[in-house]
mmCIF file of C-alpha atoms in Angstrom:
data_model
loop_
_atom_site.group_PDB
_atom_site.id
_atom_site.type_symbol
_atom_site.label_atom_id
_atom_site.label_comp_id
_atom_site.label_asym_id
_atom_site.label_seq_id
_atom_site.Cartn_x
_atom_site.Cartn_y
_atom_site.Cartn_z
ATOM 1 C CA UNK A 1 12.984 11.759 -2.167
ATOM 2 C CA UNK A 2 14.440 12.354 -5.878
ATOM 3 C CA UNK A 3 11.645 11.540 -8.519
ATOM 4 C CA UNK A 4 13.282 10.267 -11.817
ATOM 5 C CA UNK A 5 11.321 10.069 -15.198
ATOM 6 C CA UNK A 6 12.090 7.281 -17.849
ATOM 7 C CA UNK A 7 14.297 9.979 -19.403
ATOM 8 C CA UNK A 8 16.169 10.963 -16.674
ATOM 9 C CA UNK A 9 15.650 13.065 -13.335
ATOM 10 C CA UNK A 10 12.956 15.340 -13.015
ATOM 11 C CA UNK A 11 13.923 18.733 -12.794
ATOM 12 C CA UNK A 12 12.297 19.506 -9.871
ATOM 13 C CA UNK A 13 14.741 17.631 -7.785
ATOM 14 C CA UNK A 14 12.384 16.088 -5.332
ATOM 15 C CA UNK A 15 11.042 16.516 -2.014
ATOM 16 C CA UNK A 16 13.253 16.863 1.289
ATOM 17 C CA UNK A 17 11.756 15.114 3.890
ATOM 18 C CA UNK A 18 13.056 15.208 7.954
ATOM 19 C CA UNK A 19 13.180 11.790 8.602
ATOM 20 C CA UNK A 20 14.485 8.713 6.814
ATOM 21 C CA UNK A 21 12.192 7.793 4.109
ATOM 22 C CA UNK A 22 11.035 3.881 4.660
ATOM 23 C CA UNK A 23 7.781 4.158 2.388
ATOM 24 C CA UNK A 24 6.325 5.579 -0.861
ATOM 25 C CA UNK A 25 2.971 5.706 -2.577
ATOM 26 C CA UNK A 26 1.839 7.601 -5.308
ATOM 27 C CA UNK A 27 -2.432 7.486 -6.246
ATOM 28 C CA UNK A 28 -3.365 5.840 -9.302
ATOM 29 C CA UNK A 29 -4.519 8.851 -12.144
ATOM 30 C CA UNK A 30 -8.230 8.622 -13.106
ATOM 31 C CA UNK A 31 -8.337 6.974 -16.558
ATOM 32 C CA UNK A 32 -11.071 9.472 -17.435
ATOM 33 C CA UNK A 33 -8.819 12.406 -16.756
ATOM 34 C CA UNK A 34 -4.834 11.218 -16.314
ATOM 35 C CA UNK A 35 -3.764 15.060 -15.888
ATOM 36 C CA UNK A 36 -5.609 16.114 -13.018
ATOM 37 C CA UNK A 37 -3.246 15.847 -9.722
ATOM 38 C CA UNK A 38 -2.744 13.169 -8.005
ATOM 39 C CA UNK A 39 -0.913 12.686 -4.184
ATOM 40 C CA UNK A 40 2.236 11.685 -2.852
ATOM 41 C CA UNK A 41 2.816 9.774 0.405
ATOM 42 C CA UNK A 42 6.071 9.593 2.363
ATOM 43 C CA UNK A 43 6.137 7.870 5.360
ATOM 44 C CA UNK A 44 8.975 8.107 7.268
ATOM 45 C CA UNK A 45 11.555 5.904 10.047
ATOM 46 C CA UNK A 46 10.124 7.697 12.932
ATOM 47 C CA UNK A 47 6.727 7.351 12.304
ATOM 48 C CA UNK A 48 5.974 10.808 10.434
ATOM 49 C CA UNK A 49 3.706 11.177 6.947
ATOM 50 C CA UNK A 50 3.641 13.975 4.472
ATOM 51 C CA UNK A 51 1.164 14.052 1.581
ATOM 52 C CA UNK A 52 2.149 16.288 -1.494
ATOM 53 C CA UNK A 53 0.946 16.863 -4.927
ATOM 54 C CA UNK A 54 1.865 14.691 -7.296
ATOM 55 C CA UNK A 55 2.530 17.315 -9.889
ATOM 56 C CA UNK A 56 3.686 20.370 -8.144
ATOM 57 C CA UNK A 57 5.256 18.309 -5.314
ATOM 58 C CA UNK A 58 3.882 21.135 -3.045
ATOM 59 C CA UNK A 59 3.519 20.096 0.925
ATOM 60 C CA UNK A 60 -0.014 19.707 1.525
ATOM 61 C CA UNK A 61 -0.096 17.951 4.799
ATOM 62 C CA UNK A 62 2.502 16.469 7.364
ATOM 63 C CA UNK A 63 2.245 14.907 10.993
ATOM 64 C CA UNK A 64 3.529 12.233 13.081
ATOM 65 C CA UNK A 65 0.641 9.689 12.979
ATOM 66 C CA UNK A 66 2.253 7.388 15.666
ATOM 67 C CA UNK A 67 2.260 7.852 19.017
ATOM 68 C CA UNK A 68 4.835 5.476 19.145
ATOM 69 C CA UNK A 69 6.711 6.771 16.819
ATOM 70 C CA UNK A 70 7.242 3.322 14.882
ATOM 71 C CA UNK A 71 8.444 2.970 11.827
ATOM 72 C CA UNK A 72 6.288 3.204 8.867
ATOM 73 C CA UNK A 73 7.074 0.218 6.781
ATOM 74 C CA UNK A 74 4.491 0.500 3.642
ATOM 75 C CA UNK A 75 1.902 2.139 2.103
ATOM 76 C CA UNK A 76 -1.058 1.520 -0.343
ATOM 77 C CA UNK A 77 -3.391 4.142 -1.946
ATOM 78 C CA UNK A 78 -7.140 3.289 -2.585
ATOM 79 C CA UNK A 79 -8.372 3.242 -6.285
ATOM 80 C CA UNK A 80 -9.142 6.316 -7.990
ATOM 81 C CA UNK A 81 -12.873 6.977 -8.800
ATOM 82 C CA UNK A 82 -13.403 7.858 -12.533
ATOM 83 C CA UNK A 83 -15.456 10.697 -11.857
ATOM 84 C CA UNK A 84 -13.292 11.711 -9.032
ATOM 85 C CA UNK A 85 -16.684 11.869 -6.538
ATOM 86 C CA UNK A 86 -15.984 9.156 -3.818
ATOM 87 C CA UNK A 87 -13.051 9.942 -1.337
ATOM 88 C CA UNK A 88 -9.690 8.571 -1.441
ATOM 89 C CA UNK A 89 -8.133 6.240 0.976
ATOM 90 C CA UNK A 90 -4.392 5.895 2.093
ATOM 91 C CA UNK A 91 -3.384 2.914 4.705
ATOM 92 C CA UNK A 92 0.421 2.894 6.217
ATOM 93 C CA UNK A 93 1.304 -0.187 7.785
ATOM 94 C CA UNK A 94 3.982 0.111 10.078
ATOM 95 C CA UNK A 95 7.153 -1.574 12.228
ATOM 96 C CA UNK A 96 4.340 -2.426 15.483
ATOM 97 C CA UNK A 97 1.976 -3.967 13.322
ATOM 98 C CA UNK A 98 -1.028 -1.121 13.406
ATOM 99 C CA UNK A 99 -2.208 0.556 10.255
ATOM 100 C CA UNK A 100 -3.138 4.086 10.189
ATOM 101 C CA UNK A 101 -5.328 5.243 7.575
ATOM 102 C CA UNK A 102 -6.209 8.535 5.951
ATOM 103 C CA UNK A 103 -9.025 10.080 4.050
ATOM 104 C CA UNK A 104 -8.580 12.660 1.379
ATOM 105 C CA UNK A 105 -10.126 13.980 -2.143
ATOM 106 C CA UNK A 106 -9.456 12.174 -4.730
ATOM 107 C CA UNK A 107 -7.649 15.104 -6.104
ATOM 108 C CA UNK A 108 -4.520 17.099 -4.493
ATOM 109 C CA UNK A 109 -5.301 20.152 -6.853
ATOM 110 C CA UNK A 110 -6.412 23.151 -4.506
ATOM 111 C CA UNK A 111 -6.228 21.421 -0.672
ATOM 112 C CA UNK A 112 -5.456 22.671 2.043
ATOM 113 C CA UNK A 113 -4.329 20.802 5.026
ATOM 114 C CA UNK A 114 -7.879 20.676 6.195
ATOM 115 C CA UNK A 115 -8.814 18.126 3.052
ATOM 116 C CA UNK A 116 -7.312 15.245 5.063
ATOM 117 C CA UNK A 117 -8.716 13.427 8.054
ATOM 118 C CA UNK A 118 -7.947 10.603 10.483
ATOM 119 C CA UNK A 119 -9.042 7.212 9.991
ATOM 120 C CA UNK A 120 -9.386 4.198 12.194
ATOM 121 C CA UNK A 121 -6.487 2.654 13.327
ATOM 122 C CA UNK A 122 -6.551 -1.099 11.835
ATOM 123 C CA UNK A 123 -5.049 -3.386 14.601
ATOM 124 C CA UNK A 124 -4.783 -7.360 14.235
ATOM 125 C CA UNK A 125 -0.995 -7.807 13.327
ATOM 126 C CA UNK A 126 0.925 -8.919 16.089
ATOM 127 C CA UNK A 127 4.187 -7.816 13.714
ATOM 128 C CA UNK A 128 5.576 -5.822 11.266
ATOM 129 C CA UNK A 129 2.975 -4.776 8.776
ATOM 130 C CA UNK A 130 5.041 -6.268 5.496
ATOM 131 C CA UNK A 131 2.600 -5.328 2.289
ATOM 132 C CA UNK A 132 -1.179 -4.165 1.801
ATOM 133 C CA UNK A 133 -3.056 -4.083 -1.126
ATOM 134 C CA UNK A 134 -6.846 -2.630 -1.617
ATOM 135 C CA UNK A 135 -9.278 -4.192 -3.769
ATOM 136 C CA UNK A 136 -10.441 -2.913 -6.697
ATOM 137 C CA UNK A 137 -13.625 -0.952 -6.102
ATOM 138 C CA UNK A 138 -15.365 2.639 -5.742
ATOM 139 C CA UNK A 139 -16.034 3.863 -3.037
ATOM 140 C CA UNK A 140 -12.588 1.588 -1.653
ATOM 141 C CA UNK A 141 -13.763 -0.989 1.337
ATOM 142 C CA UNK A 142 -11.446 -3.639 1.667
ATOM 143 C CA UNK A 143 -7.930 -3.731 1.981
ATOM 144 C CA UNK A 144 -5.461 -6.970 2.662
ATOM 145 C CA UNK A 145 -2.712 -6.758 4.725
ATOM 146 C CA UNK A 146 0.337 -9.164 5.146
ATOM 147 C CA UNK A 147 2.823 -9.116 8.160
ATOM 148 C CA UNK A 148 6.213 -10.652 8.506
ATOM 149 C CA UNK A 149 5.323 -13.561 10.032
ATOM 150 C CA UNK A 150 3.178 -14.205 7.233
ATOM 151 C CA UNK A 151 -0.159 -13.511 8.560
ATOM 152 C CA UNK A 152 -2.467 -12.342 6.143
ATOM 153 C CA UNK A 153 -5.828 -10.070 7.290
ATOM 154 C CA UNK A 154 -8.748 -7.978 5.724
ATOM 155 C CA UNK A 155 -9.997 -5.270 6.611
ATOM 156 C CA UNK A 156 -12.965 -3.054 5.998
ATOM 157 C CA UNK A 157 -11.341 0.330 6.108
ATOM 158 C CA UNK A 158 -13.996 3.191 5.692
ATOM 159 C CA UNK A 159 -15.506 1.111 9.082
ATOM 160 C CA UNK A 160 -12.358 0.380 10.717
ATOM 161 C CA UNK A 161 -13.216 -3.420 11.230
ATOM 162 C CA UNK A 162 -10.965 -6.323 10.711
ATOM 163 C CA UNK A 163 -13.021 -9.134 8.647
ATOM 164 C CA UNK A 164 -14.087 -12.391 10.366
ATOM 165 C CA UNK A 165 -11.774 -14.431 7.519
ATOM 166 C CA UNK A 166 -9.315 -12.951 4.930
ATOM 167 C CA UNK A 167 -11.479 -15.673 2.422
ATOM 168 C CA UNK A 168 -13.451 -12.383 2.015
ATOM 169 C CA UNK A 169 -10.624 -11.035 -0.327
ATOM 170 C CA UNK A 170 -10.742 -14.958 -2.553
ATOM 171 C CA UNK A 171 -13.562 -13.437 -4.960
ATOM 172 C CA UNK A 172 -12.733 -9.599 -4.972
ATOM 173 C CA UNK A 173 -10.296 -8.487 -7.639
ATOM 174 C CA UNK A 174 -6.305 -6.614 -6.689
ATOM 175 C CA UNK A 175 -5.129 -5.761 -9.869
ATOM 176 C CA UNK A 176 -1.899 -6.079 -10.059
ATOM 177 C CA UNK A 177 -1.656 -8.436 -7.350
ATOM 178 C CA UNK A 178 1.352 -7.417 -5.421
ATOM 179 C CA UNK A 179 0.922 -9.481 -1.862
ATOM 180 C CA UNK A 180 3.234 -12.111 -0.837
ATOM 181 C CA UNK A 181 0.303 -14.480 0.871
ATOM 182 C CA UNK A 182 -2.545 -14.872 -1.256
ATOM 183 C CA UNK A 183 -4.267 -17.387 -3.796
ATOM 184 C CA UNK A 184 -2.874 -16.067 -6.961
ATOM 185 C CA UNK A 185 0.945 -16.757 -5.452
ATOM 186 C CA UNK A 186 0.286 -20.086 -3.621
ATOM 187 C CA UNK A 187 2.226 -21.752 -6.230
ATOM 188 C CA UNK A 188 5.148 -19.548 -6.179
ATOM 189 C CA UNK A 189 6.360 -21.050 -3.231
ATOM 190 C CA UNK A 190 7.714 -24.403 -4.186
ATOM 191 C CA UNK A 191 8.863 -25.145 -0.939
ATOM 192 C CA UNK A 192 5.476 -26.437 1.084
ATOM 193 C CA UNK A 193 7.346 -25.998 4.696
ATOM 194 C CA UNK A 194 7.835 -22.422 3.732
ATOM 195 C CA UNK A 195 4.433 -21.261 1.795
ATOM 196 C CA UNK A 196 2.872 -19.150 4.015
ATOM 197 C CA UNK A 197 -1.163 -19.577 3.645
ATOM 198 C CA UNK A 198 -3.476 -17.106 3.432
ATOM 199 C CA UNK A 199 -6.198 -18.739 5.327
ATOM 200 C CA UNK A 200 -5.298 -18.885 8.824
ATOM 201 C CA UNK A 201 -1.598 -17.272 10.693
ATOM 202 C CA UNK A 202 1.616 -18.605 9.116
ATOM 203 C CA UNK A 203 3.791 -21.098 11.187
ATOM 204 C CA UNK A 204 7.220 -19.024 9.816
ATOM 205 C CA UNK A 205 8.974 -16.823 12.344
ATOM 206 C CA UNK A 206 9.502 -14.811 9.526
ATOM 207 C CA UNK A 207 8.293 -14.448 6.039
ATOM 208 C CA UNK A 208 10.890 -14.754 3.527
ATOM 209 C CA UNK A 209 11.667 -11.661 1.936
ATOM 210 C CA UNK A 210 10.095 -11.719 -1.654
ATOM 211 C CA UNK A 211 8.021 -9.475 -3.564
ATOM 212 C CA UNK A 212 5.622 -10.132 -6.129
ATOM 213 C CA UNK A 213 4.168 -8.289 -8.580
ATOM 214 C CA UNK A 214 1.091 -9.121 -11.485
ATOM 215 C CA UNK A 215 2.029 -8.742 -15.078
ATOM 216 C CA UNK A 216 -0.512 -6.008 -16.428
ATOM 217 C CA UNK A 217 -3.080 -7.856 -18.432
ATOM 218 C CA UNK A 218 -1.965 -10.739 -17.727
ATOM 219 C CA UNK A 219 -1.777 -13.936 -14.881
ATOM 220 C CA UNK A 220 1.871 -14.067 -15.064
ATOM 221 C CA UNK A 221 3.277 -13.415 -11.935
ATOM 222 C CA UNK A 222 7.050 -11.920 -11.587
ATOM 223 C CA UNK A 223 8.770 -12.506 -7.973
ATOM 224 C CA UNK A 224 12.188 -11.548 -6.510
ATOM 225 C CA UNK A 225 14.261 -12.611 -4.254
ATOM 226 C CA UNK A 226 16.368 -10.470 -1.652
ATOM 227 C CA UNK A 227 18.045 -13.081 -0.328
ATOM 228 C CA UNK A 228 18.999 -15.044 -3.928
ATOM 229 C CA UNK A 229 19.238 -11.532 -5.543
ATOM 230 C CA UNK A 230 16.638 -13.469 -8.268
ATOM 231 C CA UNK A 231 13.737 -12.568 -10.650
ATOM 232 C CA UNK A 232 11.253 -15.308 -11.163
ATOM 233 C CA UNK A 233 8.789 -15.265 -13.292
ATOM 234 C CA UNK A 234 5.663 -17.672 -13.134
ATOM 235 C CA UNK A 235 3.167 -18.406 -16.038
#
C-alpha cells in the first residue's frame, strides 16, 4: 500500500502487506486534536487484516479474521470521539457476506497488539458485503450495510444484533453519505426497474456497480459509474 500526499508520494513509501490488498480505511482525526494518531486498516484477498498507525505506519496488529478465508471486500471506521474517551469501532465486510468487527482506542499512539479485541460477527447478508457506513454518533451503535444484491441492513454493532428494519437508519445522520441503497440516493437511480430500495431485499441479481459519495456541507450528491466510466452529480 503506497500512501501519496496532495504533493506527491509520501516518503515513507508505504506499507507491504502479504496478501492482495482489496480494502482500505483510515479513522477520522478528532477535530479537537487533528495530530494525535490515528489507524490504518488493510484488509486483504485472503481474508487477513492489519491495523497500523496512521502516522508512523508502524504494524500494530495483524491476523486472519476469517475462518474461511474470504475475501475482505470493504471497510468502515466508527466516528472519532472528541475527547478521545469512548472506544473505536472498525467493521470489514467481506466476499461471504459476514462482517467482522473490531474494537480499539480511539488512538494508535502507544498500543500494543493487546489494545484490539474481537467483535461480534454481523451475519444477515446472504452476499457479498458491497459498502457500510456508521452513523454519526459517540459511543458508535449503528452501522448500515449494503450487499451486492442490493440488500440493505442495520446493525447494532457494540451488541452484535442485526435491527428488526433498516428504517432505523431513516432519522440518524451518515455524513457524507457514501451507500448505494439509501433515502438520500433514491433519486439517483432514474431507472425504477433498477433502484434498489432500502426498505425491504432488492429484486436485482446484482447491484449495479456505482458509488456515491455526499458533497461536504452540502446535499449534493456525486455518483460514478464503472460500467459508463461516468461522474454524475445530483443537486
Amino acid at each position: 500500500v503506497r500512501l501519496v500526499k496532495a504533493n506527491g508520494p509520501d516518503p515513507r513509501h508505504g506499507v507491504h502487506f502479504p496478501q492482495a490488498v482489496t480494502t482500505v480505511a483510515f479513522s477520522e482525526p478528532s477535530p479537537q486534536r487533528p495530530h494525535h494518531d490515528g489507524w490504518l486498516a488493510i484488509g486483504g484477498f485472503a481474508g487477513m487484516v492489519g491495523l497500523y498507525s496512521a502516522k508512523t505506519l508502524k504494524e500494530i496488529w495483524r491476523r486472519s479474521v476469517s475462518a474461511q478465508n474470504s475475501a475482505m471486500t470493504c471497510s468502515a471506521f466508527s466516528n472519532s470521539d472528541p475527547e478521545e474517551a469512548a472506544e473505536l469501532w472498525l467493521a470489514l465486510g467481506t466476499q461471504d457476506g459476514s462482517i467482522h468487527t473490531l474494537k480499539m482506542p480511539a488512538s494508535s499512539a502507544g498500543c500494543s497488539e493487546q489494545a484490539v479485541a474481537k467483535g461480534q460477527i454481523l451475519k444477515g447478508h446472504a452476499t457479498t458485503v458491497f459498502q457500510m457506513q456508521f452513523a454519526e454518533g459517540v459511543p458508535a451503535q449503528i452501522l448500515m450495510s449494503v450487499s451486492v444484491d442490493g440488500n440493505a441492513l442495520a446493525f447494532d454493532v457494540p451488541f452484535g444484533r442485526r435491527s428488526p428494519s433498516v428504517s432505523i437508519c431513516k432519522d440518524l445522520v451518515f455524513r457524507p453519505w457514501t451507500l448505494p441503497v439509501g433515502w438520500p440516493v433514491v433519486g439517483c437511480w432514474g431507472n425504477s426497474s433498477a433502484r434498489p430500495r432500502p426498505d425491504r431485499s432488492a429484486d436485482l441479481v446484482s447491484l449495479p456497480e456505482r458509488y456515491f459519495c455526499q458533497a461536504p456541507h452540502t446535499d449534493m450528491m456525486l455518483a460514478t459509474d464503472e460500467t459508463t466510466n461516468s461522474l454524475q452529480i445530483f443537486p
